[in-house]
PDB file of C-alpha atoms in Angstrom:
ATOM      1  CA  MET A   1      20.451-136.833-151.245  1.00 45.00           C
ATOM      2  CA  ASP A   2      17.894-138.170-149.789  1.00 51.00           C
ATOM      3  CA  PRO A   3      16.432-136.925-146.296  1.00 57.00           C
ATOM      4  CA  GLU A   4      16.399-140.505-144.693  1.00 76.00           C
ATOM      5  CA  GLY A   5      17.194-142.102-141.580  1.00 85.00           C
ATOM      6  CA  ASN A   6      17.306-145.427-139.499  1.00 89.00           C
ATOM      7  CA  VAL A   7      16.729-145.340-135.672  1.00 94.00           C
ATOM      8  CA  VAL A   8      18.109-148.894-134.269  1.00 95.00           C
ATOM      9  CA  VAL A   9      16.223-149.148-130.871  1.00 97.00           C
ATOM     10  CA  VAL A  10      17.515-152.182-128.149  1.00 98.00           C
ATOM     11  CA  GLU A  11      15.126-153.374-125.270  1.00 97.00           C
ATOM     12  CA  ASN A  12      14.725-156.564-123.371  1.00 97.00           C
ATOM     13  CA  GLY A  13      18.149-158.008-125.048  1.00 96.00           C
ATOM     14  CA  ASP A  14      17.449-157.041-128.407  1.00 95.00           C
ATOM     15  CA  TRP A  15      17.220-154.547-131.726  1.00 95.00           C
ATOM     16  CA  HIS A  16      15.308-153.388-134.171  1.00 94.00           C
ATOM     17  CA  ARG A  17      15.514-151.281-136.082  1.00 93.00           C
ATOM     18  CA  TYR A  18      13.178-148.592-138.127  1.00 93.00           C
ATOM     19  CA  TYR A  19      13.154-146.216-141.133  1.00 89.00           C
ATOM     20  CA  TRP A  20      12.346-142.860-141.189  1.00 89.00           C
ATOM     21  CA  HIS A  21      12.480-140.533-144.084  1.00 83.00           C
ATOM     22  CA  TRP A  22      12.926-137.358-142.273  1.00 81.00           C
ATOM     23  CA  ALA A  23      16.175-138.522-140.068  1.00 82.00           C
ATOM     24  CA  ASP A  24      18.490-136.588-141.883  1.00 80.00           C
ATOM     25  CA  ARG A  25      16.601-132.790-141.104  1.00 81.00           C
ATOM     26  CA  ARG A  26      14.169-133.664-138.449  1.00 88.00           C
ATOM     27  CA  ILE A  27      16.402-136.142-136.264  1.00 93.00           C
ATOM     28  CA  LEU A  28      16.456-133.529-132.917  1.00 95.00           C
ATOM     29  CA  ASP A  29      12.644-133.170-133.491  1.00 94.00           C
ATOM     30  CA  MET A  30      12.022-137.089-132.384  1.00 95.00           C
ATOM     31  CA  LEU A  31      14.981-136.322-129.515  1.00 97.00           C
ATOM     32  CA  ILE A  32      13.949-133.219-127.382  1.00 97.00           C
ATOM     33  CA  GLY A  33      11.365-134.507-125.548  1.00 96.00           C
ATOM     34  CA  GLY A  34      13.587-137.432-124.300  1.00 97.00           C
ATOM     35  CA  PRO A  35      12.755-140.933-124.213  1.00 98.00           C
ATOM     36  CA  GLU A  36       9.241-141.011-124.421  1.00 97.00           C
ATOM     37  CA  LEU A  37       8.846-138.258-127.083  1.00 97.00           C
ATOM     38  CA  ALA A  38      11.500-140.796-128.985  1.00 97.00           C
ATOM     39  CA  ARG A  39       9.011-143.731-128.480  1.00 97.00           C
ATOM     40  CA  ARG A  40       5.755-142.053-130.049  1.00 96.00           C
ATOM     41  CA  HIS A  41       7.933-141.220-132.667  1.00 95.00           C
ATOM     42  CA  VAL A  42       9.404-144.928-133.398  1.00 96.00           C
ATOM     43  CA  ALA A  43       6.163-146.456-133.240  1.00 95.00           C
ATOM     44  CA  THR A  44       5.026-144.458-136.048  1.00 92.00           C
ATOM     45  CA  PHE A  45       8.006-145.273-137.963  1.00 91.00           C
ATOM     46  CA  GLN A  46       8.081-148.159-140.811  1.00 88.00           C
ATOM     47  CA  ARG A  47      10.445-151.557-138.728  1.00 91.00           C
ATOM     48  CA  CYS A  48      13.275-153.253-140.958  1.00 87.00           C
ATOM     49  CA  THR A  49      13.638-156.732-141.471  1.00 78.00           C
ATOM     50  CA  GLU A  50      17.512-157.496-140.605  1.00 68.00           C
ATOM     51  CA  GLY A  51      18.333-158.016-143.846  1.00 64.00           C
ATOM     52  CA  GLU A  52      18.023-154.154-145.936  1.00 61.00           C
ATOM     53  CA  TRP A  53      21.136-153.230-143.463  1.00 59.00           C
ATOM     54  CA  ALA A  54      22.554-153.746-146.979  1.00 49.00           C
ATOM     55  CA  GLY A  55      20.885-150.816-148.616  1.00 50.00           C
ATOM     56  CA  VAL A  56      22.185-148.436-145.892  1.00 56.00           C
ATOM     57  CA  TYR A  57      24.059-145.734-146.670  1.00 57.00           C
ATOM     58  CA  PRO A  58      26.426-144.643-144.007  1.00 52.00           C
ATOM     59  CA  SER A  59      26.113-140.382-145.216  1.00 56.00           C
ATOM     60  CA  TYR A  60      21.957-141.013-143.378  1.00 72.00           C
ATOM     61  CA  SER A  61      21.191-139.325-140.358  1.00 86.00           C
ATOM     62  CA  GLY A  62      20.146-142.123-137.746  1.00 90.00           C
ATOM     63  CA  ALA A  63      20.340-143.114-134.066  1.00 95.00           C
ATOM     64  CA  VAL A  64      20.148-145.807-131.508  1.00 97.00           C
ATOM     65  CA  ILE A  65      18.463-145.750-128.828  1.00 98.00           C
ATOM     66  CA  ASP A  66      19.287-148.297-126.112  1.00 98.00           C
ATOM     67  CA  PHE A  67      16.760-148.621-123.459  1.00 98.00           C
ATOM     68  CA  ASP A  68      18.734-151.843-122.055  1.00 98.00           C
ATOM     69  CA  ARG A  69      21.499-149.317-121.134  1.00 98.00           C
ATOM     70  CA  SER A  70      20.507-145.878-120.664  1.00 98.00           C
ATOM     71  CA  ARG A  71      22.388-144.535-123.470  1.00 98.00           C
ATOM     72  CA  LEU A  72      21.482-142.296-126.824  1.00 98.00           C
ATOM     73  CA  LEU A  73      24.027-141.949-129.476  1.00 97.00           C
ATOM     74  CA  PHE A  74      23.545-139.676-133.123  1.00 95.00           C
ATOM     75  CA  PHE A  75      24.198-137.953-136.119  1.00 92.00           C
ATOM     76  CA  GLY A  76      22.524-136.001-138.631  1.00 89.00           C
ATOM     77  CA  ASP A  77      19.587-133.271-138.892  1.00 90.00           C
ATOM     78  CA  ASP A  78      20.267-130.180-140.694  1.00 86.00           C
ATOM     79  CA  LEU A  79      20.947-128.133-137.450  1.00 89.00           C
ATOM     80  CA  MET A  80      23.624-129.714-135.805  1.00 91.00           C
ATOM     81  CA  ALA A  81      25.325-129.408-139.257  1.00 87.00           C
ATOM     82  CA  GLU A  82      25.823-125.525-137.717  1.00 89.00           C
ATOM     83  CA  ILE A  83      28.158-125.549-134.995  1.00 92.00           C
ATOM     84  CA  PRO A  84      27.315-123.183-132.373  1.00 92.00           C
ATOM     85  CA  HIS A  85      23.402-124.967-132.800  1.00 93.00           C
ATOM     86  CA  ARG A  86      25.307-128.619-132.647  1.00 93.00           C
ATOM     87  CA  ARG A  87      27.169-127.358-129.467  1.00 93.00           C
ATOM     88  CA  ALA A  88      24.389-125.333-127.581  1.00 93.00           C
ATOM     89  CA  MET A  89      22.185-128.523-128.976  1.00 95.00           C
ATOM     90  CA  LEU A  90      24.795-131.706-127.730  1.00 95.00           C
ATOM     91  CA  LYS A  91      24.610-129.260-123.547  1.00 94.00           C
ATOM     92  CA  VAL A  92      21.049-129.465-123.926  1.00 96.00           C
ATOM     93  CA  LEU A  93      19.613-133.056-125.042  1.00 97.00           C
ATOM     94  CA  PRO A  94      21.353-135.329-121.105  1.00 97.00           C
ATOM     95  CA  ASP A  95      19.427-132.608-119.516  1.00 96.00           C
ATOM     96  CA  VAL A  96      15.691-133.547-120.952  1.00 97.00           C
ATOM     97  CA  TRP A  97      17.622-137.411-121.336  1.00 98.00           C
ATOM     98  CA  THR A  98      17.944-137.962-118.023  1.00 96.00           C
ATOM     99  CA  GLY A  99      19.737-140.960-116.596  1.00 97.00           C
ATOM    100  CA  PHE A 100      20.784-141.951-120.252  1.00 98.00           C
ATOM    101  CA  GLU A 101      24.537-140.847-121.769  1.00 98.00           C
ATOM    102  CA  VAL A 102      24.061-138.813-125.544  1.00 97.00           C
ATOM    103  CA  GLY A 103      26.877-138.615-127.661  1.00 95.00           C
ATOM    104  CA  TRP A 104      27.775-137.901-130.886  1.00 94.00           C
ATOM    105  CA  ALA A 105      28.282-141.008-133.661  1.00 91.00           C
ATOM    106  CA  TYR A 106      30.656-138.976-135.283  1.00 88.00           C
ATOM    107  CA  GLY A 107      31.307-142.488-137.102  1.00 85.00           C
ATOM    108  CA  GLY A 108      27.809-142.113-139.080  1.00 85.00           C
ATOM    109  CA  MET A 109      26.001-145.589-140.037  1.00 84.00           C
ATOM    110  CA  PRO A 110      28.959-147.473-139.723  1.00 84.00           C
ATOM    111  CA  GLU A 111      29.082-146.641-136.226  1.00 88.00           C
ATOM    112  CA  ILE A 112      25.286-146.764-135.521  1.00 90.00           C
ATOM    113  CA  ALA A 113      25.489-150.020-136.929  1.00 88.00           C
ATOM    114  CA  GLY A 114      28.575-151.238-135.355  1.00 90.00           C
ATOM    115  CA  TYR A 115      27.047-151.063-132.146  1.00 94.00           C
ATOM    116  CA  VAL A 116      24.534-154.203-132.560  1.00 93.00           C
ATOM    117  CA  GLY A 117      26.816-156.620-134.143  1.00 91.00           C
ATOM    118  CA  VAL A 118      25.970-154.904-137.972  1.00 87.00           C
ATOM    119  CA  ASP A 119      28.685-154.144-140.773  1.00 79.00           C
ATOM    120  CA  PRO A 120      26.562-152.308-143.326  1.00 72.00           C
ATOM    121  CA  ALA A 121      28.623-152.127-147.177  1.00 66.00           C
ATOM    122  CA  PRO A 122      31.310-148.423-147.368  1.00 62.00           C
ATOM    123  CA  GLU A 123      29.657-145.720-149.436  1.00 61.00           C
ATOM    124  CA  VAL A 124      31.815-144.830-152.436  1.00 60.00           C
ATOM    125  CA  TRP A 125      32.826-141.504-152.465  1.00 58.00           C
ATOM    126  CA  ASP A 126      33.576-139.407-155.222  1.00 57.00           C
ATOM    127  CA  ARG A 127      37.109-138.136-154.779  1.00 57.00           C
ATOM    128  CA  ALA A 128      36.682-136.204-158.684  1.00 60.00           C
ATOM    129  CA  ALA A 129      33.909-133.479-157.163  1.00 69.00           C
ATOM    130  CA  PRO A 130      34.440-130.076-158.357  1.00 80.00           C
ATOM    131  CA  LEU A 131      36.706-127.388-155.700  1.00 89.00           C
ATOM    132  CA  ALA A 132      35.206-124.308-156.543  1.00 90.00           C
ATOM    133  CA  LEU A 133      35.696-121.419-154.664  1.00 92.00           C
ATOM    134  CA  SER A 134      32.757-119.817-151.823  1.00 90.00           C
ATOM    135  CA  ARG A 135      30.855-117.015-152.946  1.00 81.00           C
ATOM    136  CA  GLY A 136      31.574-115.804-150.033  1.00 81.00           C
ATOM    137  CA  ARG A 137      31.981-114.792-146.348  1.00 83.00           C
ATOM    138  CA  HIS A 138      28.868-115.104-145.062  1.00 82.00           C
ATOM    139  CA  TRP A 139      28.485-118.787-146.391  1.00 85.00           C
ATOM    140  CA  PRO A 140      29.238-122.353-144.625  1.00 87.00           C
ATOM    141  CA  CYS A 141      32.386-123.051-146.387  1.00 91.00           C
ATOM    142  CA  GLN A 142      34.992-126.056-146.583  1.00 92.00           C
ATOM    143  CA  LEU A 143      37.961-124.521-145.077  1.00 95.00           C
ATOM    144  CA  VAL A 144      41.328-125.972-146.500  1.00 97.00           C
ATOM    145  CA  SER A 145      44.731-124.708-145.921  1.00 98.00           C
ATOM    146  CA  VAL A 146      47.803-125.355-146.427  1.00 98.00           C
ATOM    147  CA  VAL A 147      51.261-125.165-144.787  1.00 97.00           C
ATOM    148  CA  ALA A 148      54.280-125.380-147.656  1.00 92.00           C
ATOM    149  CA  GLY A 149      58.038-124.466-147.373  1.00 83.00           C
ATOM    150  CA  ASP A 150      57.763-121.159-145.771  1.00 85.00           C
ATOM    151  CA  GLY A 151      56.150-122.434-142.525  1.00 88.00           C
ATOM    152  CA  SER A 152      52.763-119.415-143.477  1.00 92.00           C
ATOM    153  CA  PRO A 153      49.366-120.817-144.652  1.00 96.00           C
ATOM    154  CA  ARG A 154      47.675-120.114-147.928  1.00 96.00           C
ATOM    155  CA  ILE A 155      43.791-121.111-147.245  1.00 97.00           C
ATOM    156  CA  TRP A 156      40.585-121.548-149.666  1.00 96.00           C
ATOM    157  CA  PRO A 157      37.198-121.161-147.927  1.00 95.00           C
ATOM    158  CA  LEU A 158      35.814-124.141-150.507  1.00 94.00           C
ATOM    159  CA  THR A 159      31.963-124.401-151.277  1.00 90.00           C
ATOM    160  CA  PRO A 160      31.096-127.456-148.165  1.00 82.00           C
ATOM    161  CA  TYR A 161      30.322-131.170-148.808  1.00 71.00           C
ATOM    162  CA  SER A 162      33.637-132.036-151.281  1.00 70.00           C
ATOM    163  CA  LEU A 163      35.945-134.080-148.946  1.00 80.00           C
ATOM    164  CA  PRO A 164      38.598-132.624-150.579  1.00 89.00           C
ATOM    165  CA  ALA A 165      40.740-134.869-148.069  1.00 91.00           C
ATOM    166  CA  SER A 166      39.782-137.742-151.036  1.00 88.00           C
ATOM    167  CA  ARG A 167      41.874-136.588-153.398  1.00 90.00           C
ATOM    168  CA  GLY A 168      45.168-137.526-151.415  1.00 93.00           C
ATOM    169  CA  PRO A 169      48.423-135.404-151.655  1.00 95.00           C
ATOM    170  CA  ALA A 170      47.301-134.867-155.047  1.00 93.00           C
ATOM    171  CA  LEU A 171      44.717-132.301-153.890  1.00 94.00           C
ATOM    172  CA  ILE A 172      47.403-129.726-152.837  1.00 95.00           C
ATOM    173  CA  ASP A 173      47.691-129.461-156.897  1.00 93.00           C
ATOM    174  CA  SER A 174      43.809-129.649-157.877  1.00 93.00           C
ATOM    175  CA  LEU A 175      42.675-126.230-155.451  1.00 94.00           C
ATOM    176  CA  PRO A 176      41.759-123.282-157.638  1.00 93.00           C
ATOM    177  CA  GLY A 177      44.150-120.962-157.830  1.00 91.00           C
ATOM    178  CA  ARG A 178      46.839-118.875-154.971  1.00 92.00           C
ATOM    179  CA  GLY A 179      44.584-119.253-151.628  1.00 93.00           C
ATOM    180  CA  SER A 180      44.785-116.642-149.997  1.00 95.00           C
ATOM    181  CA  LYS A 181      47.691-115.295-147.045  1.00 95.00           C
ATOM    182  CA  LYS A 182      44.314-114.157-143.942  1.00 96.00           C
ATOM    183  CA  VAL A 183      41.069-115.387-144.319  1.00 96.00           C
ATOM    184  CA  VAL A 184      38.057-113.453-141.900  1.00 96.00           C
ATOM    185  CA  LEU A 185      35.155-115.802-142.152  1.00 95.00           C
ATOM    186  CA  ARG A 186      31.757-115.026-140.816  1.00 93.00           C
ATOM    187  CA  ALA A 187      29.645-117.864-140.663  1.00 92.00           C
ATOM    188  CA  PHE A 188      31.262-121.136-139.579  1.00 93.00           C
ATOM    189  CA  PRO A 189      33.092-123.450-141.767  1.00 93.00           C
ATOM    190  CA  THR A 190      31.124-126.356-142.206  1.00 91.00           C
ATOM    191  CA  GLY A 191      34.602-128.851-142.493  1.00 92.00           C
ATOM    192  CA  GLY A 192      38.354-128.513-143.083  1.00 94.00           C
ATOM    193  CA  VAL A 193      41.515-129.810-143.953  1.00 96.00           C
ATOM    194  CA  HIS A 194      45.041-128.356-142.713  1.00 98.00           C
ATOM    195  CA  VAL A 195      47.759-129.605-145.205  1.00 98.00           C
ATOM    196  CA  ASP A 196      51.187-129.036-143.726  1.00 97.00           C
ATOM    197  CA  VAL A 197      53.765-130.035-145.969  1.00 97.00           C
ATOM    198  CA  PRO A 198      57.360-129.420-144.024  1.00 95.00           C
ATOM    199  CA  ARG A 199      55.245-132.074-141.270  1.00 95.00           C
ATOM    200  CA  LYS A 200      53.593-135.104-144.111  1.00 97.00           C
ATOM    201  CA  ALA A 201      50.747-134.143-141.706  1.00 97.00           C
ATOM    202  CA  LEU A 202      47.044-133.975-142.278  1.00 97.00           C
ATOM    203  CA  GLY A 203      44.158-132.950-140.108  1.00 96.00           C
ATOM    204  CA  VAL A 204      40.639-133.457-140.756  1.00 95.00           C
ATOM    205  CA  TRP A 205      37.763-131.975-139.526  1.00 93.00           C
ATOM    206  CA  THR A 206      33.923-131.628-139.893  1.00 89.00           C
ATOM    207  CA  THR A 207      30.005-130.862-139.094  1.00 87.00           C
ATOM    208  CA  GLY A 208      28.337-131.543-142.660  1.00 71.00           C
ATOM    209  CA  GLU A 209      29.908-135.455-143.352  1.00 65.00           C
ATOM    210  CA  PRO A 210      30.088-139.029-140.954  1.00 66.00           C
ATOM    211  CA  THR A 211      33.783-138.754-140.225  1.00 66.00           C
ATOM    212  CA  ALA A 212      33.603-142.764-141.404  1.00 62.00           C
ATOM    213  CA  ALA A 213      33.471-140.786-144.341  1.00 63.00           C
ATOM    214  CA  LEU A 214      37.946-140.222-143.740  1.00 74.00           C
ATOM    215  CA  ASP A 215      38.892-143.688-142.447  1.00 77.00           C
ATOM    216  CA  GLY A 216      40.118-144.134-145.258  1.00 83.00           C
ATOM    217  CA  LEU A 217      42.531-141.784-145.414  1.00 90.00           C
ATOM    218  CA  PRO A 218      45.619-143.069-143.855  1.00 92.00           C
ATOM    219  CA  GLN A 219      45.428-145.259-147.393  1.00 91.00           C
ATOM    220  CA  LEU A 220      45.462-142.371-149.424  1.00 91.00           C
ATOM    221  CA  TRP A 221      47.690-140.401-147.757  1.00 95.00           C
ATOM    222  CA  SER A 222      50.436-142.707-147.294  1.00 95.00           C
ATOM    223  CA  GLY A 223      53.491-142.056-145.347  1.00 96.00           C
ATOM    224  CA  TRP A 224      51.296-139.346-144.034  1.00 97.00           C
ATOM    225  CA  ALA A 225      50.256-138.337-140.396  1.00 97.00           C
ATOM    226  CA  VAL A 226      46.633-138.519-140.208  1.00 96.00           C
ATOM    227  CA  GLU A 227      44.653-136.952-137.987  1.00 95.00           C
ATOM    228  CA  ASN A 228      40.656-136.683-137.209  1.00 92.00           C
ATOM    229  CA  TRP A 229      39.454-133.933-135.110  1.00 94.00           C
ATOM    230  CA  ASP A 230      36.360-135.008-135.869  1.00 91.00           C
ATOM    231  CA  ASP A 231      34.070-131.244-134.876  1.00 92.00           C
ATOM    232  CA  ARG A 232      36.918-129.723-133.404  1.00 94.00           C
ATOM    233  CA  TYR A 233      37.492-126.958-135.650  1.00 96.00           C
ATOM    234  CA  GLU A 234      39.741-125.062-133.275  1.00 96.00           C
ATOM    235  CA  GLU A 235      42.447-127.715-134.147  1.00 97.00           C
ATOM    236  CA  GLN A 236      42.315-126.288-137.209  1.00 97.00           C
ATOM    237  CA  VAL A 237      41.987-122.050-136.313  1.00 97.00           C
ATOM    238  CA  ALA A 238      45.530-123.130-134.212  1.00 97.00           C
ATOM    239  CA  ARG A 239      47.472-123.537-137.023  1.00 96.00           C
ATOM    240  CA  CYS A 240      47.264-121.273-139.077  1.00 96.00           C
ATOM    241  CA  GLU A 241      47.272-118.468-136.147  1.00 93.00           C
ATOM    242  CA  ALA A 242      46.287-114.970-137.452  1.00 94.00           C
ATOM    243  CA  ALA A 243      45.389-115.882-140.610  1.00 96.00           C
ATOM    244  CA  LEU A 244      42.436-117.123-139.864  1.00 96.00           C
ATOM    245  CA  ARG A 245      39.824-115.970-138.819  1.00 96.00           C
ATOM    246  CA  VAL A 246      36.208-117.238-137.591  1.00 95.00           C
ATOM    247  CA  PRO A 247      33.427-115.757-135.176  1.00 93.00           C
ATOM    248  CA  ALA A 248      33.200-116.241-131.650  1.00 92.00           C
ATOM    249  CA  LEU A 249      31.280-117.886-130.506  1.00 91.00           C
ATOM    250  CA  ASP A 250      28.278-117.394-128.664  1.00 90.00           C
ATOM    251  CA  ILE A 251      26.651-120.372-126.835  1.00 89.00           C
ATOM    252  CA  ASP A 252      23.961-118.264-125.665  1.00 91.00           C
ATOM    253  CA  ALA A 253      23.168-116.799-128.819  1.00 92.00           C
ATOM    254  CA  SER A 254      22.656-120.111-130.475  1.00 93.00           C
ATOM    255  CA  ILE A 255      20.643-121.682-127.767  1.00 94.00           C
ATOM    256  CA  ARG A 256      18.066-119.570-128.267  1.00 94.00           C
ATOM    257  CA  ASP A 257      18.277-119.512-132.473  1.00 94.00           C
ATOM    258  CA  ALA A 258      17.966-123.545-132.500  1.00 94.00           C
ATOM    259  CA  ARG A 259      15.379-123.390-129.316  1.00 95.00           C
ATOM    260  CA  GLU A 260      13.049-121.278-132.119  1.00 94.00           C
ATOM    261  CA  LEU A 261      14.190-122.769-134.826  1.00 92.00           C
ATOM    262  CA  ILE A 262      13.046-126.164-133.375  1.00 93.00           C
ATOM    263  CA  ARG A 263       9.956-123.882-132.015  1.00 92.00           C
ATOM    264  CA  GLU A 264       8.902-123.653-135.722  1.00 88.00           C
ATOM    265  CA  ARG A 265       9.361-126.433-137.489  1.00 86.00           C
ATOM    266  CA  ILE A 266       7.696-129.316-135.178  1.00 87.00           C
ATOM    267  CA  PHE A 267       4.529-126.311-134.804  1.00 83.00           C
ATOM    268  CA  HIS A 268       3.931-124.345-137.356  1.00 75.00           C
ATOM    269  CA  CYS A 269       5.072-125.241-141.384  1.00 63.00           C
ATOM    270  CA  ARG A 270       8.405-124.083-141.523  1.00 59.00           C
ATOM    271  CA  TRP A 271      10.977-125.376-143.595  1.00 55.00           C
ATOM    272  CA  ASP A 272      10.801-128.570-145.750  1.00 61.00           C
ATOM    273  CA  GLY A 273       9.555-131.236-143.866  1.00 64.00           C
ATOM    274  CA  PRO A 274       6.728-133.901-142.790  1.00 67.00           C
ATOM    275  CA  ALA A 275       3.927-130.970-141.814  1.00 65.00           C
ATOM    276  CA  ALA A 276       5.009-129.037-145.035  1.00 67.00           C
ATOM    277  CA  GLU A 277       4.343-131.898-147.722  1.00 69.00           C
ATOM    278  CA  ALA A 278       1.310-132.829-146.347  1.00 69.00           C
ATOM    279  CA  LEU A 279      -0.260-129.896-146.674  1.00 68.00           C
ATOM    280  CA  SER A 280       0.735-130.389-150.035  1.00 71.00           C
ATOM    281  CA  LEU A 281      -1.085-133.424-150.471  1.00 71.00           C
ATOM    282  CA  ALA A 282      -3.838-131.786-149.116  1.00 71.00           C
ATOM    283  CA  GLU A 283      -3.608-128.916-151.384  1.00 72.00           C
ATOM    284  CA  ALA A 284      -3.277-131.338-154.684  1.00 75.00           C
ATOM    285  CA  LEU A 285      -5.972-134.014-153.338  1.00 72.00           C
ATOM    286  CA  SER A 286      -7.910-130.519-153.152  1.00 74.00           C
ATOM    287  CA  ARG A 287      -7.642-129.917-156.489  1.00 76.00           C
ATOM    288  CA  ALA A 288      -8.148-133.188-157.541  1.00 77.00           C
ATOM    289  CA  ALA A 289     -11.198-134.057-155.640  1.00 77.00           C
ATOM    290  CA  PRO A 290     -13.563-130.644-154.886  1.00 75.00           C
ATOM    291  CA  GLY A 291     -14.949-130.140-151.627  1.00 74.00           C
ATOM    292  CA  PHE A 292     -11.636-132.130-149.827  1.00 72.00           C
ATOM    293  CA  THR A 293     -10.420-129.361-147.123  1.00 73.00           C
ATOM    294  CA  VAL A 294      -8.504-130.013-144.561  1.00 67.00           C
ATOM    295  CA  SER A 295      -7.159-128.029-142.453  1.00 68.00           C
ATOM    296  CA  ALA A 296      -3.523-126.592-141.452  1.00 64.00           C
ATOM    297  CA  ASP A 297      -4.380-127.644-137.823  1.00 66.00           C
ATOM    298  CA  ALA A 298      -6.213-130.650-138.726  1.00 65.00           C
ATOM    299  CA  VAL A 299      -2.005-131.621-140.605  1.00 63.00           C
ATOM    300  CA  LEU A 300      -0.132-130.573-137.898  1.00 64.00           C
ATOM    301  CA  ASP A 301      -1.884-131.923-135.274  1.00 64.00           C
ATOM    302  CA  GLY A 302      -1.804-135.406-136.959  1.00 66.00           C
ATOM    303  CA  LEU A 303       1.967-135.215-135.926  1.00 79.00           C
ATOM    304  CA  THR A 304       4.166-136.292-133.218  1.00 88.00           C
ATOM    305  CA  ARG A 305       4.730-133.851-131.251  1.00 90.00           C
ATOM    306  CA  PRO A 306       6.063-132.986-128.044  1.00 94.00           C
ATOM    307  CA  THR A 307       3.685-132.666-125.494  1.00 94.00           C
ATOM    308  CA  ASP A 308       3.238-129.126-123.580  1.00 95.00           C
ATOM    309  CA  ASP A 309       5.237-130.999-120.425  1.00 97.00           C
ATOM    310  CA  GLU A 310       8.077-132.485-122.484  1.00 97.00           C
ATOM    311  CA  TRP A 311       8.209-129.074-124.672  1.00 97.00           C
ATOM    312  CA  VAL A 312       8.631-127.057-121.513  1.00 97.00           C
ATOM    313  CA  ARG A 313      10.745-129.846-120.109  1.00 97.00           C
ATOM    314  CA  PHE A 314      12.860-128.535-123.021  1.00 97.00           C
ATOM    315  CA  VAL A 315      12.925-125.225-122.663  1.00 97.00           C
ATOM    316  CA  GLN A 316      14.104-125.410-119.498  1.00 96.00           C
ATOM    317  CA  ALA A 317      17.004-127.155-120.298  1.00 96.00           C
ATOM    318  CA  CYS A 318      18.405-124.644-122.559  1.00 95.00           C
ATOM    319  CA  ASP A 319      17.662-121.868-119.884  1.00 94.00           C
ATOM    320  CA  ARG A 320      19.397-123.957-117.209  1.00 93.00           C
ATOM    321  CA  LEU A 321      21.976-123.832-119.382  1.00 90.00           C
ATOM    322  CA  ARG A 322      22.222-119.752-120.327  1.00 88.00           C
ATOM    323  CA  SER A 323      22.157-119.327-117.200  1.00 85.00           C
ATOM    324  CA  SER A 324      25.122-121.726-116.182  1.00 80.00           C
ATOM    325  CA  TYR A 325      27.541-119.251-119.267  1.00 72.00           C
ATOM    326  CA  ALA A 326      26.129-116.169-117.731  1.00 62.00           C
ATOM    327  CA  ARG A 327      27.394-116.281-113.984  1.00 58.00           C
ATOM    328  CA  SER A 328      30.397-118.065-115.388  1.00 53.00           C
ATOM    329  CA  ALA A 329      30.645-114.714-118.016  1.00 49.00           C
TER     330      ALA A 329
END
């Protein structure tokens, strides 16, 4: 899927939508410096017309920056698909967005669009996507747990992003193999589905897709009690009891790790992103036009990045959160 997304800015009683090609993988790069860094990013984005909302896909990344009511609502970014980084950054960002209410848009693009009164066309999900077992316990997976007549869960760690709940009750007979009586994961899952057959109850959570993808589940699971757990993986773990173990959530380590990953991708040419794309283009141009050279420093200097003060403020916000966890330990 393309890494694109949309940013809506509300100010002086009006709003405008902007397209950012890298939003889905890099939206934190715009947010970690607070409102002024976000403004500088938005100034480089492509402004969209109101009629272009029809082409917006709910699964793309997005944000609403409401300067009138001091609110920030967003979703997306590669890092935020991982539970530890997600929990850490959602605690750090309010510190750098002083005076703003900061929240995660669990509903994805429909929630972003709905904030300004727009109802985008729903996305059609592929209910026939294959269900395959994950390649190992050290890799992120999508968890399916099923409680049958004996009251004990069977668990299937599946490859991520397959949206198994979209199959409806037919999911139960579509799962590969017999499942496991006990699963110990070494990496956090990206989503989960818990099916309690005797109670006819379904619980679903996800970090990999906006929960707007789950809006049609009450119809697909007609006659079942359906609960949307947002990103609360703890709900599924609790229902599986001793049959499911996931890694301990270490917020201190997660903050340090997320901060370093963000530093590398903003100030260096790591990962797939704007800097790497610009350097690749410069390299191609140098081959086509001998003598044309662009240094990596020149490319990085031309990107929209936090000022020294903004970066220090983000680092200090991370350190304050780490200190608070150290004191409570």
